[in-house]
XYZ file of C-alpha atoms in Angstrom:
677
model
C 0.000 0.000 0.000
C 0.876 3.669 0.031
C 3.289 4.904 2.711
C 1.742 6.380 5.862
C 1.764 10.155 6.117
C 1.002 11.914 9.401
C -1.605 14.647 9.515
C -3.274 16.599 12.344
C -6.427 14.540 11.842
C -4.839 11.089 11.747
C -2.497 9.036 9.608
C -3.025 8.953 5.858
C -2.378 5.615 4.189
C -3.111 3.376 7.166
C -6.212 1.441 8.217
C -6.437 0.766 11.957
C -8.110 -2.435 13.097
C -10.698 -2.770 15.848
C -14.173 -3.920 16.769
C -16.660 -2.140 14.513
C -19.174 -0.132 16.533
C -20.696 1.613 13.506
C -20.115 0.452 9.898
C -18.980 2.950 7.325
C -21.943 2.489 5.022
C -24.223 3.881 7.715
C -22.688 7.313 7.393
C -20.894 8.997 4.531
C -18.777 12.073 5.248
C -16.743 14.355 3.038
C -13.733 15.141 5.247
C -11.731 13.344 7.920
C -12.712 15.930 10.524
C -16.368 14.878 10.204
C -15.391 11.245 10.709
C -13.387 12.166 13.778
C -16.331 14.148 15.144
C -18.695 11.244 14.478
C -16.438 8.990 16.541
C -16.521 11.462 19.410
C -20.308 11.775 19.217
C -20.954 8.036 19.012
C -23.167 6.685 21.789
C -22.482 3.097 22.871
C -25.431 0.842 22.024
C -26.424 -1.715 24.609
C -26.991 -5.197 23.169
C -28.156 -8.375 24.873
C -27.938 -6.734 28.291
C -24.261 -5.856 27.828
C -22.969 -2.290 27.596
C -21.925 -1.229 24.140
C -18.427 -0.212 23.176
C -17.439 3.380 22.713
C -15.578 4.659 19.660
C -11.886 5.411 20.014
C -10.711 4.584 16.479
C -11.996 6.059 13.237
C -11.155 5.063 9.669
C -12.186 7.190 6.688
C -11.725 6.468 2.970
C -11.255 9.748 1.143
C -9.617 8.798 -2.161
C -12.388 8.174 -4.672
C -10.174 6.344 -7.136
C -8.567 4.077 -4.539
C -11.677 3.497 -2.404
C -14.195 2.806 -5.143
C -17.487 1.804 -3.551
C -16.147 2.608 -0.065
C -15.464 6.249 -0.912
C -16.543 8.637 1.901
C -17.267 5.758 4.284
C -16.444 6.487 7.928
C -15.910 3.355 10.045
C -16.068 3.767 13.812
C -14.190 1.164 15.857
C -12.984 0.318 19.339
C -9.627 -1.234 20.159
C -7.722 -1.533 23.401
C -4.380 -1.474 21.611
C -3.131 0.221 18.466
C -3.425 -2.409 15.730
C -2.621 -1.706 12.106
C -4.643 -3.747 9.658
C -2.416 -6.731 8.788
C -3.838 -7.425 5.331
C -5.355 -5.449 2.508
C -4.319 -2.319 0.679
C -4.514 0.720 3.009
C -4.306 3.132 0.113
C -6.997 5.793 0.368
C -7.642 5.305 4.092
C -7.056 7.830 6.857
C -7.101 6.584 10.451
C -6.984 8.163 13.872
C -7.313 7.306 17.555
C -9.130 9.554 19.986
C -7.392 8.360 23.141
C -3.957 8.608 21.536
C -4.623 12.117 20.328
C -6.163 13.153 23.637
C -3.219 12.007 25.775
C -0.187 12.478 23.586
C 2.005 14.286 24.109
C 1.594 14.474 27.885
C 2.356 17.814 29.496
C 3.433 17.616 33.113
C 3.559 20.645 35.286
C 6.882 21.507 36.777
C 6.261 22.722 40.322
C 8.778 24.338 42.619
C 7.712 24.171 46.267
C 7.093 27.467 47.996
C 9.596 28.032 50.830
C 8.228 28.530 54.341
C 7.475 32.022 55.463
C 10.611 33.716 56.742
C 13.096 31.415 55.004
C 15.346 32.466 52.175
C 14.248 31.239 48.776
C 16.447 28.981 46.715
C 18.075 30.654 43.761
C 16.071 30.201 40.612
C 16.010 31.904 37.256
C 12.577 31.212 35.840
C 11.496 32.520 32.519
C 8.781 35.056 33.320
C 5.479 34.329 31.630
C 3.894 36.719 29.228
C 1.352 39.018 30.845
C -2.243 37.768 30.922
C -1.319 34.380 29.417
C -0.266 31.144 31.156
C 2.757 29.475 29.684
C 2.187 25.981 28.343
C 4.729 23.700 26.730
C 4.096 23.412 23.036
C 3.623 19.824 21.863
C 3.173 18.696 18.297
C 0.054 20.184 16.724
C -2.682 17.653 17.277
C -6.383 18.063 17.360
C -7.419 16.526 20.621
C -10.938 15.264 20.927
C -12.682 16.094 24.178
C -13.613 13.303 26.503
C -16.953 13.733 28.189
C -16.655 13.270 31.938
C -19.457 12.594 34.310
C -21.051 15.743 35.760
C -18.578 17.257 38.163
C -19.531 17.789 41.796
C -17.922 21.047 42.752
C -16.649 21.391 46.313
C -15.575 24.684 47.865
C -11.839 24.809 48.380
C -10.169 27.212 50.701
C -7.873 29.598 48.822
C -4.190 28.856 49.074
C -2.145 31.964 49.728
C 0.544 32.915 47.281
C -0.721 30.414 44.669
C -2.982 32.630 42.594
C -1.962 33.512 39.084
C -3.510 36.098 36.809
C -4.822 34.569 33.607
C -6.697 35.803 30.592
C -10.434 36.356 31.067
C -11.260 33.463 28.719
C -9.278 31.074 30.894
C -10.348 32.396 34.263
C -10.131 30.074 37.228
C -11.285 30.449 40.777
C -10.134 29.392 44.182
C -13.504 27.616 44.359
C -14.423 24.986 41.757
C -16.819 26.603 39.306
C -17.326 24.316 36.294
C -18.919 26.761 33.911
C -18.497 24.436 30.921
C -17.519 27.426 28.801
C -13.767 26.914 28.385
C -11.182 24.190 28.970
C -10.195 24.092 32.635
C -6.601 25.137 33.333
C -5.365 23.754 36.622
C -1.804 23.641 37.962
C -1.266 19.990 38.879
C 1.701 17.661 39.084
C 0.527 14.805 36.876
C -2.177 14.245 34.312
C -5.061 12.270 35.870
C -5.740 8.890 34.263
C -9.480 9.147 34.767
C -9.929 11.527 31.876
C -8.157 9.212 29.446
C -10.049 6.117 30.525
C -13.488 7.695 30.552
C -15.686 6.492 27.645
C -16.083 9.083 24.920
C -19.690 10.273 24.954
C -21.210 13.317 23.297
C -21.886 15.938 25.914
C -25.300 17.513 25.971
C -24.775 19.982 28.756
C -22.572 20.781 31.701
C -24.780 22.315 34.347
C -23.084 23.797 37.398
C -23.909 21.974 40.630
C -26.398 23.624 42.920
C -23.786 24.018 45.635
C -21.469 26.041 43.434
C -22.252 29.524 42.198
C -21.266 29.407 38.537
C -20.404 32.709 36.925
C -20.907 33.300 33.191
C -17.733 32.947 31.175
C -18.286 36.336 29.551
C -18.151 38.047 32.943
C -15.243 36.045 34.354
C -12.591 38.249 35.938
C -8.943 37.344 36.391
C -7.933 36.563 39.926
C -5.783 39.114 41.709
C -2.729 37.976 43.616
C -2.739 38.700 47.361
C -1.313 42.060 48.266
C 1.077 40.603 50.842
C 3.364 38.953 48.293
C 7.096 38.954 48.644
C 9.689 38.541 45.938
C 10.410 34.933 46.871
C 6.826 33.821 46.457
C 6.567 35.703 43.177
C 9.554 33.761 41.847
C 8.111 30.467 43.117
C 4.814 31.107 41.414
C 6.596 31.873 38.193
C 8.076 28.376 38.288
C 4.629 26.742 38.158
C 3.763 25.723 34.580
C 0.007 24.994 34.376
C -1.177 21.890 32.499
C -4.028 22.277 30.030
C -6.559 19.670 31.100
C -8.662 18.431 28.181
C -12.316 19.185 28.899
C -15.340 18.967 26.613
C -15.642 22.010 24.406
C -19.037 23.690 24.775
C -19.322 24.018 21.011
C -19.029 20.277 20.348
C -22.616 19.252 21.223
C -24.037 21.955 18.982
C -22.096 20.807 15.916
C -24.254 19.008 13.335
C -23.804 15.265 13.056
C -21.950 14.262 9.877
C -24.950 12.232 8.714
C -27.157 15.316 8.666
C -27.274 17.389 5.533
C -26.016 16.333 2.144
C -25.573 12.560 2.736
C -29.144 12.335 4.018
C -31.139 14.555 1.734
C -34.571 13.172 2.603
C -34.441 13.132 6.405
C -31.947 13.351 9.279
C -29.919 10.234 9.869
C -30.791 8.414 13.091
C -27.697 7.765 15.155
C -28.261 4.322 16.606
C -30.430 1.626 15.112
C -31.365 2.881 11.662
C -29.431 4.201 8.715
C -29.227 7.055 6.259
C -31.448 7.030 3.173
C -29.404 6.161 0.134
C -29.537 7.525 -3.373
C -32.329 6.335 -5.653
C -29.767 4.766 -8.000
C -28.572 2.507 -5.166
C -32.126 1.410 -4.424
C -32.848 0.755 -8.115
C -29.759 -1.432 -8.415
C -30.862 -3.452 -5.385
C -34.440 -3.759 -6.669
C -33.217 -5.118 -10.008
C -31.380 -7.859 -8.124
C -34.053 -8.650 -5.543
C -37.187 -8.205 -7.695
C -36.143 -8.564 -11.338
C -39.793 -8.797 -12.388
C -40.166 -5.035 -11.879
C -37.658 -4.358 -14.649
C -38.146 -7.411 -16.855
C -40.767 -5.644 -18.948
C -39.911 -2.896 -21.371
C -40.987 0.668 -20.787
C -43.361 1.952 -19.669
C -44.023 -1.018 -17.360
C -40.711 -0.738 -15.502
C -40.550 2.116 -12.961
C -38.552 5.042 -14.385
C -35.881 7.039 -12.611
C -37.907 10.243 -12.990
C -41.679 10.798 -12.765
C -43.331 13.927 -14.053
C -45.180 16.042 -11.485
C -48.952 15.772 -11.472
C -52.003 14.883 -9.430
C -50.982 11.218 -9.482
C -47.490 9.780 -10.064
C -47.667 8.698 -13.716
C -45.189 8.053 -16.497
C -45.775 7.448 -20.193
C -44.092 6.262 -23.343
C -46.041 6.945 -26.489
C -49.713 6.227 -25.848
C -49.067 3.942 -22.890
C -49.411 5.555 -19.465
C -48.758 3.928 -16.099
C -49.779 5.342 -12.721
C -49.448 4.547 -9.025
C -51.657 5.637 -6.092
C -50.959 9.147 -4.864
C -51.642 8.159 -1.246
C -51.506 4.926 0.729
C -53.514 4.184 3.862
C -51.395 1.693 5.818
C -52.373 0.045 9.045
C -52.029 -2.942 11.295
C -54.717 -5.594 11.521
C -57.708 -4.590 13.685
C -57.115 -0.836 13.604
C -60.171 0.269 11.576
C -58.418 0.849 8.242
C -61.269 -0.644 6.218
C -63.890 1.700 7.730
C -61.716 4.808 7.410
C -60.873 4.006 3.793
C -64.550 3.514 2.951
C -65.354 7.017 4.238
C -62.383 8.585 2.464
C -63.428 6.869 -0.756
C -66.845 8.545 -0.536
C -65.195 11.888 -1.261
C -65.861 13.233 -4.753
C -62.181 14.131 -5.157
C -60.808 10.626 -4.633
C -60.616 7.600 -6.936
C -60.195 4.641 -4.607
C -58.804 1.283 -5.634
C -61.146 -1.334 -4.092
C -60.192 -2.474 -0.616
C -58.511 -5.882 -0.651
C -56.759 -5.387 -3.992
C -53.349 -7.004 -3.834
C -50.424 -4.740 -3.010
C -47.330 -5.633 -4.970
C -44.777 -4.464 -2.404
C -45.694 -6.960 0.363
C -47.380 -9.774 -1.536
C -45.014 -11.865 -3.679
C -47.930 -13.507 -5.500
C -48.912 -10.116 -7.006
C -46.921 -9.483 -10.178
C -45.743 -6.023 -11.127
C -47.421 -5.984 -14.543
C -50.765 -7.029 -13.079
C -50.528 -4.404 -10.352
C -49.671 -1.737 -12.921
C -52.674 -2.695 -15.033
C -55.059 -2.272 -12.073
C -53.721 1.042 -10.796
C -53.350 2.570 -14.265
C -56.896 1.623 -15.220
C -58.340 3.495 -12.244
C -56.107 6.526 -12.785
C -57.109 6.819 -16.443
C -60.805 6.355 -15.651
C -60.683 9.276 -13.164
C -57.905 11.561 -14.440
C -58.910 14.527 -12.244
C -59.169 12.593 -9.002
C -56.604 11.584 -6.440
C -55.827 7.886 -6.646
C -55.546 6.017 -3.352
C -55.163 2.510 -1.944
C -55.517 0.978 1.527
C -53.521 -1.960 2.888
C -54.805 -3.208 6.240
C -51.484 -4.795 7.245
C -49.051 -2.728 5.201
C -47.386 -0.793 8.018
C -45.775 -3.611 9.996
C -42.708 -4.971 8.208
C -42.624 -8.486 9.647
C -40.504 -11.264 8.177
C -43.330 -12.697 6.091
C -43.740 -9.428 4.194
C -40.030 -9.329 3.358
C -39.864 -12.863 2.000
C -39.254 -11.778 -1.619
C -36.098 -9.990 -0.403
C -34.686 -13.081 1.362
C -34.252 -15.548 -1.499
C -30.783 -16.786 -0.375
C -32.099 -17.585 3.090
C -35.242 -19.324 1.852
C -33.399 -21.369 -0.772
C -30.761 -22.482 1.723
C -33.364 -23.477 4.294
C -35.357 -25.394 1.646
C -32.255 -27.436 0.823
C -31.578 -27.950 4.535
C -35.114 -29.222 5.066
C -34.735 -31.846 2.362
C -31.388 -32.893 3.819
C -32.793 -33.087 7.359
C -35.787 -35.146 6.239
C -33.459 -37.782 4.779
C -31.555 -38.292 8.031
C -33.047 -39.678 11.243
C -30.348 -38.859 13.776
C -31.901 -35.686 15.203
C -35.183 -33.832 15.240
C -36.154 -31.805 12.194
C -36.189 -28.483 14.072
C -32.737 -28.967 15.599
C -31.306 -30.080 12.275
C -32.660 -27.077 10.406
C -31.648 -24.714 13.204
C -27.997 -25.527 12.567
C -28.357 -24.216 8.999
C -29.946 -20.904 9.943
C -26.739 -18.955 10.765
C -25.241 -19.954 7.407
C -28.458 -18.998 5.595
C -28.515 -15.597 7.291
C -24.889 -15.063 6.343
C -25.693 -15.736 2.684
C -28.606 -13.314 2.938
C -26.301 -10.606 4.290
C -23.705 -11.328 1.604
C -26.285 -10.724 -1.100
C -27.189 -7.410 0.522
C -23.525 -6.405 0.453
C -23.253 -7.471 -3.196
C -26.409 -5.539 -4.129
C -25.068 -2.347 -2.565
C -27.396 -2.323 0.458
C -25.396 -3.995 3.260
C -26.993 -5.140 6.465
C -26.204 -2.957 9.500
C -26.049 -3.364 13.247
C -23.972 -5.116 15.844
C -24.167 -8.858 16.366
C -26.951 -10.013 14.061
C -27.339 -7.150 11.539
C -30.627 -6.130 9.956
C -31.370 -5.473 6.301
C -31.335 -1.900 5.024
C -33.401 -2.597 1.894
C -36.928 -3.535 2.855
C -40.539 -2.742 1.909
C -40.268 1.081 2.367
C -37.214 1.196 0.111
C -38.901 -0.984 -2.520
C -41.841 1.440 -2.476
C -39.393 4.300 -3.036
C -38.065 2.528 -6.153
C -41.588 2.275 -7.559
C -42.291 5.963 -7.004
C -38.813 7.111 -8.114
C -38.151 10.802 -7.416
C -41.827 11.677 -6.991
C -42.868 13.224 -3.641
C -45.635 10.609 -3.574
C -46.858 8.536 -1.983
C -48.418 10.401 0.915
C -48.582 7.851 3.714
C -51.452 7.715 6.214
C -50.837 5.318 9.106
C -53.506 4.143 11.559
C -52.293 2.929 14.976
C -54.100 1.577 18.008
C -53.125 0.793 21.597
C -51.301 -2.502 21.016
C -52.889 -4.533 23.829
C -56.394 -3.496 22.720
C -55.540 -4.351 19.132
C -54.124 -7.725 20.214
C -57.314 -8.505 22.160
C -59.366 -7.783 19.045
C -57.042 -9.922 16.912
C -57.489 -12.934 19.196
C -61.268 -12.909 18.917
C -61.155 -12.149 15.189
C -58.643 -14.860 14.279
C -60.131 -18.310 14.352
C -56.737 -20.032 14.390
C -55.904 -18.586 17.806
C -59.163 -19.695 19.417
C -58.851 -23.144 17.891
C -55.459 -23.559 19.538
C -56.187 -21.974 22.941
C -60.052 -22.173 23.120
C -62.604 -19.355 23.226
C -62.167 -18.015 26.746
C -60.305 -15.302 28.606
C -57.985 -17.949 30.074
C -57.204 -19.232 26.594
C -56.372 -15.685 25.520
C -54.112 -15.318 28.576
C -52.270 -18.529 27.643
C -51.780 -17.225 24.100
C -50.391 -13.915 25.386
C -48.049 -15.665 27.829
C -46.680 -17.953 25.116
C -46.133 -15.041 22.710
C -44.464 -12.759 25.248
C -42.195 -15.496 26.606
C -41.084 -16.559 23.111
C -40.274 -13.003 22.115
C -38.382 -12.242 25.331
C -36.230 -15.323 24.796
C -35.435 -14.076 21.298
C -34.766 -10.563 22.584
C -32.103 -11.818 25.007
C -30.124 -13.298 22.107
C -30.766 -10.916 19.217
C -32.370 -7.686 20.491
C -35.798 -6.147 19.924
C -35.251 -4.781 16.436
C -33.810 -7.952 14.956
C -36.535 -10.118 16.518
C -39.303 -7.798 15.325
C -38.057 -7.765 11.737
C -36.803 -11.353 11.316
C -38.297 -13.430 14.134
C -38.777 -16.825 12.507
C -35.455 -16.701 10.661
C -33.319 -16.443 13.804
C -33.707 -19.853 15.450
C -35.591 -23.116 15.249
C -37.368 -22.209 18.518
C -38.728 -19.054 16.919
C -39.791 -20.989 13.839
C -41.690 -23.432 16.058
C -43.461 -20.672 18.041
C -47.188 -20.637 17.300
C -47.988 -17.962 14.748
C -44.389 -16.718 15.005
C -45.620 -14.222 17.636
C -46.969 -12.219 14.700
C -49.731 -10.344 16.532
C -47.410 -9.405 19.383
C -44.714 -8.152 16.996
C -47.152 -6.069 14.950
C -47.681 -3.817 17.980
C -44.000 -2.753 18.146
C -44.739 0.393 16.147
C -41.483 2.145 17.102
C -39.470 -0.430 15.123
C -41.387 0.114 11.884
C -42.101 3.876 11.894
C -38.498 5.137 11.429
C -38.013 2.821 8.467
C -40.979 4.370 6.713
C -40.192 7.972 7.598
C -36.562 7.963 6.515
C -37.493 7.427 2.846
C -41.057 8.776 2.986
C -41.042 11.931 5.089
C -44.595 12.852 4.109
C -46.450 10.721 6.656
C -49.554 11.314 8.775
C -50.011 9.140 11.876
C -53.555 8.658 13.233
C -54.914 7.168 16.448
C -57.700 4.619 16.041
C -59.176 5.564 19.432
C -59.691 9.131 18.249
C -61.294 7.905 15.033
C -63.754 5.701 16.934
C -64.908 8.570 19.158
C -64.519 11.599 16.834
C -64.426 10.413 13.212
C -64.968 13.869 11.759
C -61.779 15.218 13.362
C -59.743 12.413 11.876
C -61.320 12.784 8.435
C -60.648 16.515 8.481
C -56.978 15.912 9.262
C -56.790 13.372 6.416
C -58.361 15.720 3.841
C -56.158 18.581 5.003
C -53.108 16.317 4.656
C -54.177 15.463 1.091
C -54.914 19.140 0.270
C -58.604 18.490 -0.369
C -61.486 20.848 0.455
C -64.060 19.835 3.070
C -66.543 22.735 3.111
C -69.651 20.931 1.845
C -71.863 19.933 4.792
C -73.941 17.684 2.557
C -70.787 15.767 1.707
C -70.010 15.472 5.411
C -73.411 13.937 6.040
C -72.610 11.309 3.467
C -69.116 10.675 4.859
C -70.299 10.269 8.453
C -73.321 8.074 7.729
C -73.447 4.888 9.781
C -71.551 3.782 12.871
C -67.833 3.220 12.768
C -67.085 -0.459 12.176
C -64.822 -2.255 14.668
C -65.669 0.368 17.287
C -65.381 -0.446 21.014
C -69.191 -0.770 21.191
C -69.129 -3.733 18.813
C -66.148 -5.304 20.558
C -67.836 -5.051 23.955
C -69.639 -8.308 23.185
C -66.352 -10.190 23.360
C -65.107 -11.550 26.723
C -62.839 -8.938 28.349
C -59.148 -9.569 28.731
C -58.017 -10.596 32.207
C -56.428 -7.859 34.312
C -53.154 -9.751 34.734
C -52.935 -10.268 30.971
C -53.567 -6.571 30.328
C -50.852 -5.605 32.803
C -48.381 -8.008 31.204
C -48.967 -6.586 27.732
C -48.839 -2.993 28.969
C -45.483 -3.662 30.636
C -44.202 -5.333 27.473
C -45.235 -2.494 25.150
C -44.446 0.480 27.430
C -40.803 0.966 26.255
C -41.839 0.783 22.601
C -44.689 3.265 23.101
C -42.385 5.673 24.887
C -39.983 5.485 21.970
C -42.849 5.973 19.517
C -43.978 9.147 21.296
C -40.433 10.469 21.005
C -40.379 9.696 17.285
C -43.615 11.668 16.831
C -42.478 14.633 18.910
C -42.163 16.745 15.749
C -45.843 16.284 14.876
C -48.398 19.076 15.537
C -50.363 16.752 17.823
C -47.320 15.436 19.705
C -48.963 16.186 23.062
C -51.975 14.083 22.123
C -49.702 11.156 21.334
C -48.206 11.431 24.799
C -51.677 11.531 26.362
C -52.726 8.574 24.227
C -49.881 6.513 25.658
C -50.213 7.781 29.243
C -53.968 7.442 29.590
C -53.902 4.055 27.870
C -51.394 2.687 30.380
C -53.138 4.328 33.336
C -56.412 2.754 32.287
C -54.816 -0.688 32.442
C -53.722 -0.235 36.050
C -56.782 1.697 37.235
């Protein structure tokens, strides 16, 4: 490889090894400084009950010709020792270590003890410091990254006579500890403490002064004045003290934008932990051609184009042939009232609605692209001046079954393993097939890497190309579709699903105790999976992770569908135009919900006669109709509420930018309080 060249931001031409805490394809940056800042801002992610690793090593590929597909990738790593990558060509890479930069070179204060009062001072010829500026030894120019300490507990310290030193106002210190958090602390000490170097690097959000200390604003800080009773000997002794610059978190660091925000993530900000940045449309199209070749097997205009002309509905044409897709999609989870809401929306004179129950290509492998295009285009051409829409009752939750067309390597490998396990009689079928699952998942991840959409995450990674990204390929660069999502309190929805699904009652019988047994089995199976793989991985790929999960009744599908916080970010990152609705509000005040829907779709709702038609009849699947079902046992309700509470709290945080964010919080709070009341 190329020879290593030192630079203030790392070493050019060297790739440092370490445990990857954030892969480079999650975040693309343009300069090494952004990669270094991303390493400093990285938050350790807890997995399987173990604390995550911090980032102390960053590797950035900045040479487009040498890096190829890895150009601009910033890999964040952790290593206890400084390891250079033993194999591979390091050309194009720039690497750096935070702890090395933060502690090297070490500056140790040289202190001359102050002689007792009345004794003659020892002869010394110190070099007097410049006025208003402490003298610090000048190491090699390095850019040290701040290390975030735990909040400091300031304790009053009695002033030491003859030890004060006038400093510049921006570096003011006090005889009492006053951690203002405005400037690096300059303290005369003998040795550099080891605690600062060993502290995990965490992005600092704020440094608030303790209540016991009176913190003064940095702008009004005044230099300390030396005591008046100073003799010449003490003045010479103080001149010998060389203060050490202690590395403290810079107050400007937390306010700096994250490298993933801005140009690399044009559609929406890049989440820092569990999700990933939206990629370019060309990357998604390349992946779709590999995963779903049927979309591009037909000649134009059947295949989705790279550009769609603006209009009422997303349409494209070649000659006399025109193809269109729905301008809005109403997505829900089973038993949330999507069918009733869609029927009322369809009654509007401004909407051309595809019949409810029509197959949706993006989650149903049996629906072919050409057939789906024929249906949607026929409705769009029949009503050219109306807004085309479609509803999918279970389109929001991205469970494993809905991603099956994107997991061909896994399914093919497991099909071969099943045939092989059926031929042998040494072990049970489930145990035999379970041994093949890790290899099948590895092949699945390898295809994602080959298709340009690598899996991400620690331990068992998750796919980055799923149903929302496939939808983005179909709609190309169009702002459509507008997504409308209907959600319901998950334990109420699960209760409705049990009494609506005959397969559950056949297995556990039609009683509240049977429902409780079903809930217990589902929760216990998922918690066992969560201990090994984490919530996100289990929610997205439950039955592909182990033979025990595959054998679980119903694959815990109804329980997983209520983990809304796992699915929502994956939709929003590539489809920022999304309206989230609460089913409880629709059941009690349908007009409010319909008004918000029409306003979201930019449709007028001034005609009272039209409103009479839209609101005719009772809302289907309302609590009044479900009251005839046996109520869920209190212990079962409490178990589900405890299971879903962390996910709901995360969901409320994800919706904090919505105009009705406070209502989402009340929806969660009152729903949980009602369980325990």
